[in-house]
Amino acid sequence: MDRALLEYICECQSKGEKAALVTIVETRGSTPRKAGSKMLILPDGRSSGTIGGGCGEADVRRQALIALDNQQSQMYTVRMLNDVAADEGMVCGGIMEVFIQII
């Protein structure tokens, strides 16, 4: 894990802030980042790190905020395929499985 991201997690925990750690656990096809990439999302929408940017990352951010509201970790699938990808301006053509972990 990136040292800066780890320090940010520790800082959040010391302040008693909730956060969602998003980790790509599997990719298929063309994706902007690969398994192991991480991003931290705070309830106010601030983030640290990236899982690839663009519409896919925005989709995961929205899901992470929902998970934070529900206080429930979950798996989430981001599909960047065919017409959906083209309509959203994605240059990839794959699928990312991410784990949203409430910490």
PDB file of C-alpha atoms in Angstrom:
ATOM      1  CA  MET A   1       0.000   0.000   0.000  1.00  0.00           C
ATOM      2  CA  ASP A   2       1.168   3.523  -0.772  1.00  0.00           C
ATOM      3  CA  ARG A   3       2.764   5.082   2.333  1.00  0.00           C
ATOM      4  CA  ALA A   4       0.878   8.375   1.923  1.00  0.00           C
ATOM      5  CA  LEU A   5      -2.432   6.520   1.703  1.00  0.00           C
ATOM      6  CA  LEU A   6      -1.604   4.473   4.790  1.00  0.00           C
ATOM      7  CA  GLU A   7      -0.725   7.654   6.713  1.00  0.00           C
ATOM      8  CA  TYR A   8      -4.015   9.222   5.607  1.00  0.00           C
ATOM      9  CA  ILE A   9      -5.932   6.177   6.877  1.00  0.00           C
ATOM     10  CA  CYS A  10      -4.138   6.416  10.227  1.00  0.00           C
ATOM     11  CA  GLU A  11      -4.926  10.139  10.401  1.00  0.00           C
ATOM     12  CA  CYS A  12      -8.619   9.471   9.745  1.00  0.00           C
ATOM     13  CA  GLN A  13      -8.729   6.784  12.410  1.00  0.00           C
ATOM     14  CA  SER A  14      -6.995   9.008  14.973  1.00  0.00           C
ATOM     15  CA  LYS A  15      -9.654  11.693  14.336  1.00  0.00           C
ATOM     16  CA  GLY A  16     -12.456   9.132  14.536  1.00  0.00           C
ATOM     17  CA  GLU A  17     -13.465   9.765  10.913  1.00  0.00           C
ATOM     18  CA  LYS A  18     -15.123   7.007   8.938  1.00  0.00           C
ATOM     19  CA  ALA A  19     -13.760   6.130   5.519  1.00  0.00           C
ATOM     20  CA  ALA A  20     -14.117   3.603   2.726  1.00  0.00           C
ATOM     21  CA  LEU A  21     -11.006   1.920   1.365  1.00  0.00           C
ATOM     22  CA  VAL A  22     -11.591   0.865  -2.237  1.00  0.00           C
ATOM     23  CA  THR A  23      -9.300  -1.850  -3.627  1.00  0.00           C
ATOM     24  CA  ILE A  24      -9.349  -3.318  -7.115  1.00  0.00           C
ATOM     25  CA  VAL A  25      -9.341  -7.075  -6.515  1.00  0.00           C
ATOM     26  CA  GLU A  26      -9.709  -8.313 -10.103  1.00  0.00           C
ATOM     27  CA  THR A  27      -9.724  -6.948 -13.625  1.00  0.00           C
ATOM     28  CA  ARG A  28     -10.744  -8.439 -16.942  1.00  0.00           C
ATOM     29  CA  GLY A  29     -10.015  -6.847 -20.292  1.00  0.00           C
ATOM     30  CA  SER A  30      -8.645  -3.325 -20.615  1.00  0.00           C
ATOM     31  CA  THR A  31      -8.853  -1.246 -17.424  1.00  0.00           C
ATOM     32  CA  PRO A  32      -7.000   1.920 -16.377  1.00  0.00           C
ATOM     33  CA  ARG A  33      -5.528   0.340 -13.226  1.00  0.00           C
ATOM     34  CA  LYS A  34      -4.941  -3.237 -12.140  1.00  0.00           C
ATOM     35  CA  ALA A  35      -5.550  -5.369  -9.037  1.00  0.00           C
ATOM     36  CA  GLY A  36      -4.090  -3.871  -5.890  1.00  0.00           C
ATOM     37  CA  SER A  37      -4.791  -0.229  -6.773  1.00  0.00           C
ATOM     38  CA  LYS A  38      -6.401   1.603  -3.865  1.00  0.00           C
ATOM     39  CA  MET A  39      -8.356   4.749  -3.121  1.00  0.00           C
ATOM     40  CA  LEU A  40      -9.721   6.137   0.150  1.00  0.00           C
ATOM     41  CA  ILE A  41     -13.102   7.900   0.168  1.00  0.00           C
ATOM     42  CA  LEU A  42     -14.347  10.052   3.061  1.00  0.00           C
ATOM     43  CA  PRO A  43     -18.048  10.746   3.766  1.00  0.00           C
ATOM     44  CA  ASP A  44     -17.718  14.345   2.510  1.00  0.00           C
ATOM     45  CA  GLY A  45     -16.430  13.080  -0.859  1.00  0.00           C
ATOM     46  CA  ARG A  46     -12.748  13.857  -0.330  1.00  0.00           C
ATOM     47  CA  SER A  47     -10.433  11.128  -1.574  1.00  0.00           C
ATOM     48  CA  SER A  48      -6.835  10.018  -1.675  1.00  0.00           C
ATOM     49  CA  GLY A  49      -5.352   7.694  -4.253  1.00  0.00           C
ATOM     50  CA  THR A  50      -6.956   6.541  -7.483  1.00  0.00           C
ATOM     51  CA  ILE A  51      -8.349   3.449  -9.143  1.00  0.00           C
ATOM     52  CA  GLY A  52      -8.158   4.933 -12.613  1.00  0.00           C
ATOM     53  CA  GLY A  53     -10.104   8.176 -12.780  1.00  0.00           C
ATOM     54  CA  GLY A  54     -12.952   9.063 -15.077  1.00  0.00           C
ATOM     55  CA  CYS A  55     -16.481   7.736 -15.020  1.00  0.00           C
ATOM     56  CA  GLY A  56     -15.517   4.352 -13.560  1.00  0.00           C
ATOM     57  CA  GLU A  57     -13.899   5.969 -10.540  1.00  0.00           C
ATOM     58  CA  ALA A  58     -16.860   8.353 -10.144  1.00  0.00           C
ATOM     59  CA  ASP A  59     -19.211   5.360 -10.169  1.00  0.00           C
ATOM     60  CA  VAL A  60     -17.176   3.645  -7.447  1.00  0.00           C
ATOM     61  CA  ARG A  61     -17.048   6.878  -5.409  1.00  0.00           C
ATOM     62  CA  ARG A  62     -20.866   7.066  -5.433  1.00  0.00           C
ATOM     63  CA  GLN A  63     -21.092   3.421  -4.354  1.00  0.00           C
ATOM     64  CA  ALA A  64     -18.505   3.969  -1.600  1.00  0.00           C
ATOM     65  CA  LEU A  65     -20.541   6.891  -0.235  1.00  0.00           C
ATOM     66  CA  ILE A  66     -23.632   4.657  -0.152  1.00  0.00           C
ATOM     67  CA  ALA A  67     -21.615   1.953   1.628  1.00  0.00           C
ATOM     68  CA  LEU A  68     -20.444   4.557   4.164  1.00  0.00           C
ATOM     69  CA  ASP A  69     -24.042   5.639   4.807  1.00  0.00           C
ATOM     70  CA  ASN A  70     -25.034   1.996   5.334  1.00  0.00           C
ATOM     71  CA  GLN A  71     -21.796   1.128   7.204  1.00  0.00           C
ATOM     72  CA  GLN A  72     -21.572  -2.020   5.065  1.00  0.00           C
ATOM     73  CA  SER A  73     -18.480  -3.265   3.231  1.00  0.00           C
ATOM     74  CA  GLN A  74     -19.226  -4.778  -0.179  1.00  0.00           C
ATOM     75  CA  MET A  75     -17.967  -6.008  -3.520  1.00  0.00           C
ATOM     76  CA  TYR A  76     -18.848  -3.839  -6.520  1.00  0.00           C
ATOM     77  CA  THR A  77     -18.473  -4.424 -10.256  1.00  0.00           C
ATOM     78  CA  VAL A  78     -17.560  -1.649 -12.692  1.00  0.00           C
ATOM     79  CA  ARG A  79     -18.377  -2.498 -16.297  1.00  0.00           C
ATOM     80  CA  MET A  80     -16.595  -0.498 -18.977  1.00  0.00           C
ATOM     81  CA  LEU A  81     -17.882  -2.399 -21.980  1.00  0.00           C
ATOM     82  CA  ASN A  82     -19.304  -1.720 -25.444  1.00  0.00           C
ATOM     83  CA  ASP A  83     -21.988   0.965 -25.748  1.00  0.00           C
ATOM     84  CA  VAL A  84     -21.914   1.859 -22.047  1.00  0.00           C
ATOM     85  CA  ALA A  85     -18.198   2.644 -22.227  1.00  0.00           C
ATOM     86  CA  ALA A  86     -18.532   4.624 -25.451  1.00  0.00           C
ATOM     87  CA  ASP A  87     -21.495   6.647 -24.147  1.00  0.00           C
ATOM     88  CA  GLU A  88     -19.564   7.542 -20.993  1.00  0.00           C
ATOM     89  CA  GLY A  89     -16.354   8.429 -22.848  1.00  0.00           C
ATOM     90  CA  MET A  90     -14.379   5.497 -21.455  1.00  0.00           C
ATOM     91  CA  VAL A  91     -11.402   4.382 -23.505  1.00  0.00           C
ATOM     92  CA  CYS A  92     -11.175   1.045 -21.735  1.00  0.00           C
ATOM     93  CA  GLY A  93     -13.136  -2.086 -22.468  1.00  0.00           C
ATOM     94  CA  GLY A  94     -12.978  -4.197 -19.362  1.00  0.00           C
ATOM     95  CA  ILE A  95     -14.432  -5.007 -15.979  1.00  0.00           C
ATOM     96  CA  MET A  96     -13.086  -4.135 -12.517  1.00  0.00           C
ATOM     97  CA  GLU A  97     -14.156  -5.931  -9.374  1.00  0.00           C
ATOM     98  CA  VAL A  98     -13.577  -3.691  -6.350  1.00  0.00           C
ATOM     99  CA  PHE A  99     -13.896  -4.268  -2.631  1.00  0.00           C
ATOM    100  CA  ILE A 100     -15.278  -1.318  -0.686  1.00  0.00           C
ATOM    101  CA  GLN A 101     -14.109  -1.753   2.901  1.00  0.00           C
ATOM    102  CA  ILE A 102     -15.556   0.432   5.635  1.00  0.00           C
ATOM    103  CA  ILE A 103     -12.838   1.423   8.098  1.00  0.00           C
TER     104      ILE A 103
END
